[in-house]
Amino acid sequence: EAQVTQNPRYLITVTGKKLTVTCSQNMNHEYMSWYRQDPGLGLRQIYYSMNVEVTDKGDVPEGYKVSRKEKRNFPLILESPSPNQTSLYFCAITGGIDQPQHFGDGTRLSIL
Amino acid sequence: SQQGEEDPQALSIQEGENATMNCSYKTSINNLQWYRQNSGRGLVHLILIRSNEREKHSGRLRVTLDTSKKSSSLLITASRAADTASYFCATDYYGNNRLAFGKGNQVVVIP
């Protein structure tokens, strides 16, 4: 069974303090992505990765960075968080074209 | 970016009734997927329907896809209190696993 593990699950921090949200998977899937979920806006893709060292911007990449140095992990980095990045974040994986995505349990970030 | 749009946005029904949600999209798609989200939790995949399919079933769920109208529907039959959740449609319009999600459809099933 696909498992996507995000850490931390909850974080309250202050503007400008760099933070990293980790995401790891147990399925050896090539495709991983990050979404943010905001009330009234649904889920929006931040970044995605189609394989190790291959990443690309999604729909709302501003203020975020990612890296994919190994297949298992896909961390989301906020170099200088701002209050408008307060949101619920999800990491997801998929096994390929026409395959469902499996989501982590989410990370709730509050930037004060 | 293109997004699916669910209609209606909120639905309240009695246990045992059927619940129907619709989703529309704007451009050609590779597939359309439906997900469920319980409050504050991760999304759970329900059904994926490919662009060359018209109908798909999974247990009490039935999904239809009309590519000429660029729309899909999700039917939950004989609803249960445990079906209370938000339901999202998502379209893979790039054909490379990039999904565009709708804003979600909140369903409340009253016991």
Coordinates of C-alpha atoms in Angstrom, one line a residue:
Chain A
E1 CA 0.0 0.0 0.0
A2 CA 1.3 3.4 -1.0
Q3 CA 2.4 5.5 1.9
V4 CA 3.3 9.2 1.7
T5 CA 4.7 10.6 4.9
Q6 CA 4.9 14.3 5.5
N7 CA 6.6 16.1 8.4
P8 CA 5.8 18.1 10.3
R9 CA 2.1 17.8 10.4
Y10 CA 1.6 21.2 12.0
L11 CA 3.9 24.2 12.2
I12 CA 3.5 27.7 13.5
T13 CA 6.4 30.0 12.7
V14 CA 7.2 33.5 11.9
T15 CA 7.8 35.5 8.7
G16 CA 11.2 35.1 7.2
K17 CA 12.3 32.0 9.1
K18 CA 13.3 29.3 6.6
L19 CA 11.5 26.0 6.9
T20 CA 11.4 22.7 5.1
V21 CA 8.5 20.3 4.9
T22 CA 9.6 16.8 4.1
C23 CA 7.9 14.2 2.0
S24 CA 8.9 10.6 1.6
Q25 CA 7.3 7.7 -0.2
N26 CA 7.5 3.9 0.1
M27 CA 6.6 3.0 -3.5
N28 CA 9.6 4.0 -5.6
H29 CA 7.3 6.1 -7.8
E30 CA 8.9 8.5 -10.1
Y31 CA 6.3 11.2 -10.0
M32 CA 5.8 13.4 -6.9
S33 CA 4.2 16.7 -6.4
W34 CA 3.2 19.4 -3.9
Y35 CA -0.1 21.1 -3.6
R36 CA -1.5 23.8 -1.3
Q37 CA -5.1 23.9 -0.3
D38 CA -6.9 27.1 0.6
P39 CA -10.6 27.7 1.4
G40 CA -12.6 28.5 -1.7
L41 CA -9.6 27.8 -4.0
G42 CA -9.3 24.0 -3.9
L43 CA -6.0 22.4 -4.4
R44 CA -3.3 24.1 -6.5
Q45 CA -0.1 22.5 -7.6
I46 CA 3.1 24.2 -6.4
Y47 CA 5.9 22.0 -7.9
Y48 CA 6.2 18.6 -9.4
S49 CA 8.9 16.1 -10.1
M50 CA 9.0 13.5 -12.8
N51 CA 12.2 11.8 -11.6
V52 CA 15.3 12.4 -9.7
E53 CA 16.8 15.8 -10.5
V54 CA 13.8 16.6 -12.7
T55 CA 11.5 19.2 -11.2
D56 CA 9.2 21.8 -12.7
K57 CA 6.9 24.6 -11.6
G58 CA 3.2 24.0 -11.1
D59 CA 0.6 26.7 -11.0
V60 CA 1.7 28.6 -7.8
P61 CA 5.5 28.2 -7.4
E62 CA 6.3 31.7 -6.2
G63 CA 8.0 31.6 -2.8
Y64 CA 8.8 27.9 -2.8
K65 CA 11.7 25.6 -3.8
V66 CA 11.9 21.9 -4.1
S67 CA 14.7 19.4 -4.6
R68 CA 14.7 15.7 -5.8
K69 CA 18.1 14.3 -5.0
E70 CA 16.7 10.8 -4.5
K71 CA 13.6 9.1 -5.7
R72 CA 12.1 8.6 -2.2
N73 CA 12.2 12.2 -1.0
F74 CA 10.8 15.5 -2.3
P75 CA 11.1 18.3 0.3
L76 CA 9.3 21.6 0.0
I77 CA 11.4 24.6 1.0
L78 CA 10.1 28.0 2.0
E79 CA 13.2 30.2 2.1
S80 CA 11.5 33.2 3.5
P81 CA 8.0 32.4 4.5
S82 CA 5.3 35.0 4.4
P83 CA 1.8 35.1 5.9
N84 CA 0.2 34.4 2.5
Q85 CA 1.8 31.0 2.6
T86 CA -0.3 30.0 5.5
S87 CA -2.1 27.0 4.1
L88 CA -2.6 23.2 4.2
Y89 CA 0.1 21.5 2.1
F90 CA -0.1 18.0 0.5
C91 CA 2.5 15.9 -1.1
A92 CA 1.3 13.3 -3.6
I93 CA 2.8 10.5 -5.6
T94 CA 1.7 8.5 -8.6
G95 CA 2.9 5.4 -10.4
G96 CA 2.5 6.8 -14.0
I97 CA 0.1 8.0 -16.6
D98 CA -3.5 7.2 -15.9
Q99 CA -2.7 6.2 -12.4
P100 CA -4.3 7.7 -9.3
Q101 CA -2.4 10.0 -7.0
H102 CA -1.8 9.0 -3.4
F103 CA -1.7 11.9 -0.9
G104 CA 0.0 12.4 2.4
D105 CA -2.0 13.4 5.4
G106 CA -1.1 17.1 5.0
T107 CA 1.0 19.7 6.7
R108 CA -0.8 22.7 8.2
L109 CA 1.5 25.7 8.2
S110 CA 0.8 29.0 9.9
I111 CA 3.1 31.9 9.2
L112 CA 2.7 34.8 11.6
Chain B
S1 CA -4.8 27.2 -15.4
Q2 CA -7.8 25.0 -16.3
Q3 CA -9.8 23.7 -13.3
G4 CA -12.7 21.4 -12.9
E5 CA -15.7 23.0 -11.4
E6 CA -18.0 21.0 -9.3
D7 CA -21.7 21.8 -9.1
P8 CA -23.5 21.9 -6.6
Q9 CA -21.0 23.2 -4.1
A10 CA -22.8 21.9 -1.0
L11 CA -25.2 19.0 -0.7
S12 CA -27.2 17.8 2.3
I13 CA -29.1 14.6 2.1
Q14 CA -30.7 11.9 4.2
E15 CA -29.0 8.6 4.7
G16 CA -30.1 6.1 2.1
E17 CA -30.6 8.8 -0.6
N18 CA -28.5 9.2 -3.7
A19 CA -26.0 12.0 -4.1
T20 CA -25.0 13.4 -7.4
M21 CA -22.2 15.9 -8.1
N22 CA -21.2 17.4 -11.4
C23 CA -17.9 18.6 -12.7
S24 CA -17.1 20.6 -15.8
Y25 CA -13.8 21.4 -17.4
K26 CA -12.6 23.6 -20.2
T27 CA -10.1 21.8 -22.4
S28 CA -9.3 18.3 -23.7
I29 CA -8.2 15.9 -21.0
N30 CA -6.3 12.7 -20.7
N31 CA -8.4 11.5 -17.8
L32 CA -10.6 12.8 -15.0
Q33 CA -10.4 11.7 -11.4
W34 CA -12.6 11.9 -8.3
Y35 CA -11.2 12.2 -4.8
R36 CA -12.8 12.3 -1.4
Q37 CA -11.4 14.3 1.6
N38 CA -12.6 13.9 5.1
S39 CA -12.3 17.0 7.2
G40 CA -8.6 18.1 7.4
R41 CA -7.3 14.8 6.1
G42 CA -5.5 13.8 2.9
L43 CA -7.4 13.1 -0.3
V44 CA -8.4 9.6 -1.1
H45 CA -8.7 8.5 -4.7
L46 CA -12.1 7.2 -5.7
I47 CA -12.3 6.6 -9.4
L48 CA -10.2 7.5 -12.5
I49 CA -12.0 7.6 -15.9
R50 CA -10.1 7.9 -19.1
S51 CA -11.1 10.2 -21.9
N52 CA -12.2 7.3 -24.1
E53 CA -14.5 5.8 -21.4
R54 CA -18.0 6.9 -20.8
E55 CA -19.0 5.3 -17.5
K56 CA -17.2 3.6 -14.6
H57 CA -18.4 1.9 -11.4
S58 CA -16.8 1.1 -8.1
G59 CA -19.0 -0.2 -5.4
R60 CA -21.7 2.4 -4.7
L61 CA -20.0 4.9 -6.9
R62 CA -20.8 5.6 -10.5
V63 CA -18.9 8.1 -12.6
T64 CA -19.9 9.3 -16.1
L65 CA -17.8 11.3 -18.5
D66 CA -19.2 13.3 -21.5
T67 CA -16.2 14.7 -23.4
S68 CA -18.5 16.5 -25.9
K69 CA -19.9 18.5 -23.0
K70 CA -16.7 18.5 -21.1
S71 CA -18.5 17.3 -18.0
S72 CA -18.5 14.4 -15.5
S73 CA -20.8 13.3 -12.8
L74 CA -20.3 11.3 -9.6
L75 CA -23.2 9.4 -8.2
I76 CA -23.1 7.9 -4.7
T77 CA -26.0 5.5 -4.2
A78 CA -27.6 4.6 -0.9
S79 CA -25.5 7.1 0.9
R80 CA -24.2 6.5 4.5
A81 CA -23.2 8.9 7.2
A82 CA -19.6 7.9 6.5
D83 CA -19.9 9.4 3.0
T84 CA -19.9 12.8 4.6
A85 CA -16.9 14.5 3.1
S86 CA -15.7 16.9 0.4
Y87 CA -15.5 15.5 -3.1
F88 CA -13.1 16.9 -5.7
C89 CA -12.8 16.3 -9.4
A90 CA -9.4 16.6 -11.0
T91 CA -8.4 16.7 -14.6
D92 CA -5.2 15.5 -16.1
Y93 CA -5.1 17.8 -19.1
Y94 CA -1.5 17.7 -19.8
G95 CA -1.4 13.9 -20.0
N96 CA 1.6 13.9 -17.6
N97 CA 0.0 13.4 -14.2
R98 CA -0.4 17.2 -13.6
L99 CA -3.8 17.5 -12.1
A100 CA -6.1 20.5 -12.0
F101 CA -8.5 20.3 -9.1
G102 CA -12.0 21.8 -8.8
K103 CA -12.9 23.7 -5.6
G104 CA -14.7 20.8 -4.1
N105 CA -18.2 19.7 -3.2
Q106 CA -19.2 19.3 0.4
V107 CA -21.6 16.5 1.1
V108 CA -23.3 16.0 4.4
V109 CA -25.3 12.8 4.9
I110 CA -27.7 13.0 7.8
P111 CA -28.3 9.8 9.7

